[in-house]
Amino acid sequence: MVHMTGWPKGSADKFLHSTPVAKTITLYPLKSYSFGTKEPNYERDRSVPARFQRLQEDFEKYGMRRSVEGILLVHEHNLPHVLLLQLGTFFKLPGGELHPGEEEIEGLKRLLSEVCYGYIYIYIYIYIYIYIYIVPYTD
């Protein structure tokens, strides 16, 4: 039996799944991909207060936002590597916000096709990771 710790105590127990994960994932060599540059992707807001104002307005209009991120795995010299996207001076996993009512897998396919050149084959292996330190907001 696996015991997880988190706050509040015991909150992570409901997220434990007894289903074993035993799938083989094919990693393709890094040289199979070509990399280029695109037009810079700028932030939507000019300042932090403007971002918070936009997020507050979006929350009042749509409720809690949902997002999805994908992990792109390749190998170089038989070592696995995770590909990240560069946005300004920091790096992030590909993904973003889902449209209201959009499913996670369809949203991830849409977001990856926006980021990658041309058509890519997307093999979806779902390994759900729920952050154990995030609890629902209560009044």
PDB file of C-alpha atoms in Angstrom:
ATOM      1  CA  MET A   1       0.000   0.000   0.000  1.00  0.00           C
ATOM      2  CA  VAL A   2       1.285   3.435  -0.905  1.00  0.00           C
ATOM      3  CA  HIS A   3       0.914   6.212   1.627  1.00  0.00           C
ATOM      4  CA  MET A   4       1.113   9.802   0.486  1.00  0.00           C
ATOM      5  CA  THR A   5       1.521  12.811   2.662  1.00  0.00           C
ATOM      6  CA  GLY A   6      -0.060  16.103   1.951  1.00  0.00           C
ATOM      7  CA  TRP A   7      -2.025  18.889   3.449  1.00  0.00           C
ATOM      8  CA  PRO A   8      -4.637  18.565   4.757  1.00  0.00           C
ATOM      9  CA  LYS A   9      -3.801  15.188   6.201  1.00  0.00           C
ATOM     10  CA  GLY A  10      -5.175  12.336   4.154  1.00  0.00           C
ATOM     11  CA  SER A  11      -6.312  14.545   1.278  1.00  0.00           C
ATOM     12  CA  ALA A  12      -4.159  12.653  -1.225  1.00  0.00           C
ATOM     13  CA  ASP A  13      -5.634   9.218  -0.447  1.00  0.00           C
ATOM     14  CA  LYS A  14      -8.660   9.761  -2.703  1.00  0.00           C
ATOM     15  CA  PHE A  15      -6.354  10.248  -5.719  1.00  0.00           C
ATOM     16  CA  LEU A  16      -4.591   6.897  -5.410  1.00  0.00           C
ATOM     17  CA  HIS A  17      -5.370   4.475  -8.203  1.00  0.00           C
ATOM     18  CA  SER A  18      -4.727   0.750  -7.939  1.00  0.00           C
ATOM     19  CA  THR A  19      -4.354   0.377 -11.722  1.00  0.00           C
ATOM     20  CA  PRO A  20      -0.761  -0.522 -12.601  1.00  0.00           C
ATOM     21  CA  VAL A  21       0.884   1.505 -15.347  1.00  0.00           C
ATOM     22  CA  ALA A  22       2.730  -0.878 -17.661  1.00  0.00           C
ATOM     23  CA  LYS A  23       2.894   0.651 -21.134  1.00  0.00           C
ATOM     24  CA  THR A  24       5.886   0.866 -23.397  1.00  0.00           C
ATOM     25  CA  ILE A  25       6.553   4.280 -24.882  1.00  0.00           C
ATOM     26  CA  THR A  26       8.625   4.516 -28.038  1.00  0.00           C
ATOM     27  CA  LEU A  27      11.231   7.275 -27.820  1.00  0.00           C
ATOM     28  CA  TYR A  28      12.424   8.644 -31.135  1.00  0.00           C
ATOM     29  CA  PRO A  29      15.926  10.061 -31.615  1.00  0.00           C
ATOM     30  CA  LEU A  30      16.353  13.805 -31.430  1.00  0.00           C
ATOM     31  CA  LYS A  31      17.887  13.850 -34.922  1.00  0.00           C
ATOM     32  CA  SER A  32      14.483  12.801 -36.322  1.00  0.00           C
ATOM     33  CA  TYR A  33      13.190  16.294 -35.585  1.00  0.00           C
ATOM     34  CA  SER A  34      14.070  19.619 -37.112  1.00  0.00           C
ATOM     35  CA  PHE A  35      14.014  22.827 -35.144  1.00  0.00           C
ATOM     36  CA  GLY A  36      13.495  26.347 -36.306  1.00  0.00           C
ATOM     37  CA  THR A  37      12.391  29.687 -35.053  1.00  0.00           C
ATOM     38  CA  LYS A  38       8.994  31.280 -35.171  1.00  0.00           C
ATOM     39  CA  GLU A  39       7.849  34.804 -34.611  1.00  0.00           C
ATOM     40  CA  PRO A  40       8.297  35.789 -30.960  1.00  0.00           C
ATOM     41  CA  ASN A  41       5.400  34.860 -28.722  1.00  0.00           C
ATOM     42  CA  TYR A  42       4.803  37.802 -26.411  1.00  0.00           C
ATOM     43  CA  GLU A  43       2.874  37.931 -23.174  1.00  0.00           C
ATOM     44  CA  ARG A  44      -0.728  39.119 -23.482  1.00  0.00           C
ATOM     45  CA  ASP A  45      -0.356  41.709 -20.749  1.00  0.00           C
ATOM     46  CA  ARG A  46       2.143  44.528 -20.413  1.00  0.00           C
ATOM     47  CA  SER A  47       2.403  44.353 -16.610  1.00  0.00           C
ATOM     48  CA  VAL A  48       1.658  42.088 -13.676  1.00  0.00           C
ATOM     49  CA  PRO A  49      -1.305  44.206 -12.441  1.00  0.00           C
ATOM     50  CA  ALA A  50      -2.798  44.106 -15.955  1.00  0.00           C
ATOM     51  CA  ARG A  51      -2.447  40.303 -15.958  1.00  0.00           C
ATOM     52  CA  PHE A  52      -4.160  39.983 -12.576  1.00  0.00           C
ATOM     53  CA  GLN A  53      -6.966  42.282 -13.741  1.00  0.00           C
ATOM     54  CA  ARG A  54      -7.491  40.180 -16.888  1.00  0.00           C
ATOM     55  CA  LEU A  55      -7.449  36.931 -14.889  1.00  0.00           C
ATOM     56  CA  GLN A  56      -9.990  38.318 -12.416  1.00  0.00           C
ATOM     57  CA  GLU A  57     -12.307  39.398 -15.245  1.00  0.00           C
ATOM     58  CA  ASP A  58     -11.948  35.994 -16.921  1.00  0.00           C
ATOM     59  CA  PHE A  59     -12.708  34.222 -13.632  1.00  0.00           C
ATOM     60  CA  GLU A  60     -15.878  36.265 -13.137  1.00  0.00           C
ATOM     61  CA  LYS A  61     -16.949  35.554 -16.718  1.00  0.00           C
ATOM     62  CA  TYR A  62     -15.938  31.867 -17.168  1.00  0.00           C
ATOM     63  CA  GLY A  63     -15.151  30.507 -13.701  1.00  0.00           C
ATOM     64  CA  MET A  64     -12.020  28.533 -12.906  1.00  0.00           C
ATOM     65  CA  ARG A  65      -9.791  28.129 -15.920  1.00  0.00           C
ATOM     66  CA  ARG A  66      -8.484  24.746 -16.960  1.00  0.00           C
ATOM     67  CA  SER A  67      -5.170  24.084 -18.607  1.00  0.00           C
ATOM     68  CA  VAL A  68      -3.243  21.153 -20.008  1.00  0.00           C
ATOM     69  CA  GLU A  69       0.443  20.541 -20.668  1.00  0.00           C
ATOM     70  CA  GLY A  70       2.190  17.874 -22.710  1.00  0.00           C
ATOM     71  CA  ILE A  71       5.590  16.276 -22.322  1.00  0.00           C
ATOM     72  CA  LEU A  72       7.590  15.698 -25.507  1.00  0.00           C
ATOM     73  CA  LEU A  73      10.091  12.884 -24.930  1.00  0.00           C
ATOM     74  CA  VAL A  74      13.001  12.108 -27.259  1.00  0.00           C
ATOM     75  CA  HIS A  75      16.364  10.451 -26.801  1.00  0.00           C
ATOM     76  CA  GLU A  76      19.898  11.527 -27.578  1.00  0.00           C
ATOM     77  CA  HIS A  77      22.768   9.054 -27.035  1.00  0.00           C
ATOM     78  CA  ASN A  78      20.204   6.660 -25.503  1.00  0.00           C
ATOM     79  CA  LEU A  79      19.332   9.152 -22.759  1.00  0.00           C
ATOM     80  CA  PRO A  80      15.777  10.505 -22.538  1.00  0.00           C
ATOM     81  CA  HIS A  81      15.289  14.249 -22.959  1.00  0.00           C
ATOM     82  CA  VAL A  82      12.234  16.438 -22.404  1.00  0.00           C
ATOM     83  CA  LEU A  83      11.720  19.117 -25.044  1.00  0.00           C
ATOM     84  CA  LEU A  84      10.710  22.514 -23.695  1.00  0.00           C
ATOM     85  CA  LEU A  85       9.539  25.680 -25.412  1.00  0.00           C
ATOM     86  CA  GLN A  86      11.308  28.967 -24.817  1.00  0.00           C
ATOM     87  CA  LEU A  87       9.186  32.023 -24.087  1.00  0.00           C
ATOM     88  CA  GLY A  88      11.367  35.065 -23.545  1.00  0.00           C
ATOM     89  CA  THR A  89      13.832  34.167 -20.827  1.00  0.00           C
ATOM     90  CA  PHE A  90      12.125  31.078 -19.418  1.00  0.00           C
ATOM     91  CA  PHE A  91      11.230  27.603 -20.621  1.00  0.00           C
ATOM     92  CA  LYS A  92       7.904  25.806 -20.347  1.00  0.00           C
ATOM     93  CA  LEU A  93       6.116  22.640 -21.345  1.00  0.00           C
ATOM     94  CA  PRO A  94       3.901  22.948 -24.421  1.00  0.00           C
ATOM     95  CA  GLY A  95       0.270  23.483 -23.624  1.00  0.00           C
ATOM     96  CA  GLY A  96      -2.050  26.187 -22.444  1.00  0.00           C
ATOM     97  CA  GLU A  97      -5.589  27.054 -21.507  1.00  0.00           C
ATOM     98  CA  LEU A  98      -8.524  24.932 -22.594  1.00  0.00           C
ATOM     99  CA  HIS A  99     -11.598  26.481 -24.147  1.00  0.00           C
ATOM    100  CA  PRO A 100     -14.770  26.250 -22.030  1.00  0.00           C
ATOM    101  CA  GLY A 101     -16.188  22.733 -22.380  1.00  0.00           C
ATOM    102  CA  GLU A 102     -13.166  21.416 -24.305  1.00  0.00           C
ATOM    103  CA  GLU A 103     -11.864  17.947 -23.440  1.00  0.00           C
ATOM    104  CA  GLU A 104      -8.268  17.607 -22.237  1.00  0.00           C
ATOM    105  CA  ILE A 105      -7.005  15.370 -25.060  1.00  0.00           C
ATOM    106  CA  GLU A 106      -8.627  17.429 -27.821  1.00  0.00           C
ATOM    107  CA  GLY A 107      -7.308  20.617 -26.247  1.00  0.00           C
ATOM    108  CA  LEU A 108      -3.791  19.191 -26.033  1.00  0.00           C
ATOM    109  CA  LYS A 109      -3.929  18.173 -29.701  1.00  0.00           C
ATOM    110  CA  ARG A 110      -5.092  21.683 -30.648  1.00  0.00           C
ATOM    111  CA  LEU A 111      -2.389  23.384 -28.594  1.00  0.00           C
ATOM    112  CA  LEU A 112       0.397  21.119 -29.886  1.00  0.00           C
ATOM    113  CA  SER A 113      -0.667  21.684 -33.480  1.00  0.00           C
ATOM    114  CA  GLU A 114      -0.512  25.457 -32.889  1.00  0.00           C
ATOM    115  CA  VAL A 115       3.020  25.188 -31.526  1.00  0.00           C
ATOM    116  CA  CYS A 116       4.561  22.621 -33.889  1.00  0.00           C
ATOM    117  CA  TYR A 117       5.235  23.106 -37.573  1.00  0.00           C
ATOM    118  CA  GLY A 118       3.007  21.079 -39.845  1.00  0.00           C
ATOM    119  CA  TYR A 119       1.165  17.999 -38.738  1.00  0.00           C
ATOM    120  CA  ILE A 120       2.557  15.832 -35.999  1.00  0.00           C
ATOM    121  CA  TYR A 121       1.327  12.451 -34.902  1.00  0.00           C
ATOM    122  CA  ILE A 122       0.185  12.651 -31.336  1.00  0.00           C
ATOM    123  CA  TYR A 123       0.216   9.469 -29.306  1.00  0.00           C
ATOM    124  CA  ILE A 124      -1.620  10.083 -26.103  1.00  0.00           C
ATOM    125  CA  TYR A 125      -0.655   8.095 -23.032  1.00  0.00           C
ATOM    126  CA  ILE A 126      -2.521   9.503 -20.104  1.00  0.00           C
ATOM    127  CA  TYR A 127      -0.686   9.462 -16.823  1.00  0.00           C
ATOM    128  CA  ILE A 128      -2.745  11.681 -14.582  1.00  0.00           C
ATOM    129  CA  TYR A 129      -0.816  13.551 -11.940  1.00  0.00           C
ATOM    130  CA  ILE A 130      -2.900  15.520  -9.499  1.00  0.00           C
ATOM    131  CA  TYR A 131      -0.987  17.906  -7.309  1.00  0.00           C
ATOM    132  CA  ILE A 132      -1.558  16.746  -3.755  1.00  0.00           C
ATOM    133  CA  TYR A 133      -0.968  20.172  -2.262  1.00  0.00           C
ATOM    134  CA  ILE A 134      -3.838  21.820  -4.142  1.00  0.00           C
ATOM    135  CA  VAL A 135      -7.170  21.731  -2.374  1.00  0.00           C
ATOM    136  CA  PRO A 136     -10.499  23.141  -3.564  1.00  0.00           C
ATOM    137  CA  TYR A 137     -11.268  26.680  -2.469  1.00  0.00           C
ATOM    138  CA  THR A 138     -13.927  26.990   0.211  1.00  0.00           C
ATOM    139  CA  ASP A 139     -15.561  30.094   1.635  1.00  0.00           C
TER     140      ASP A 139
END
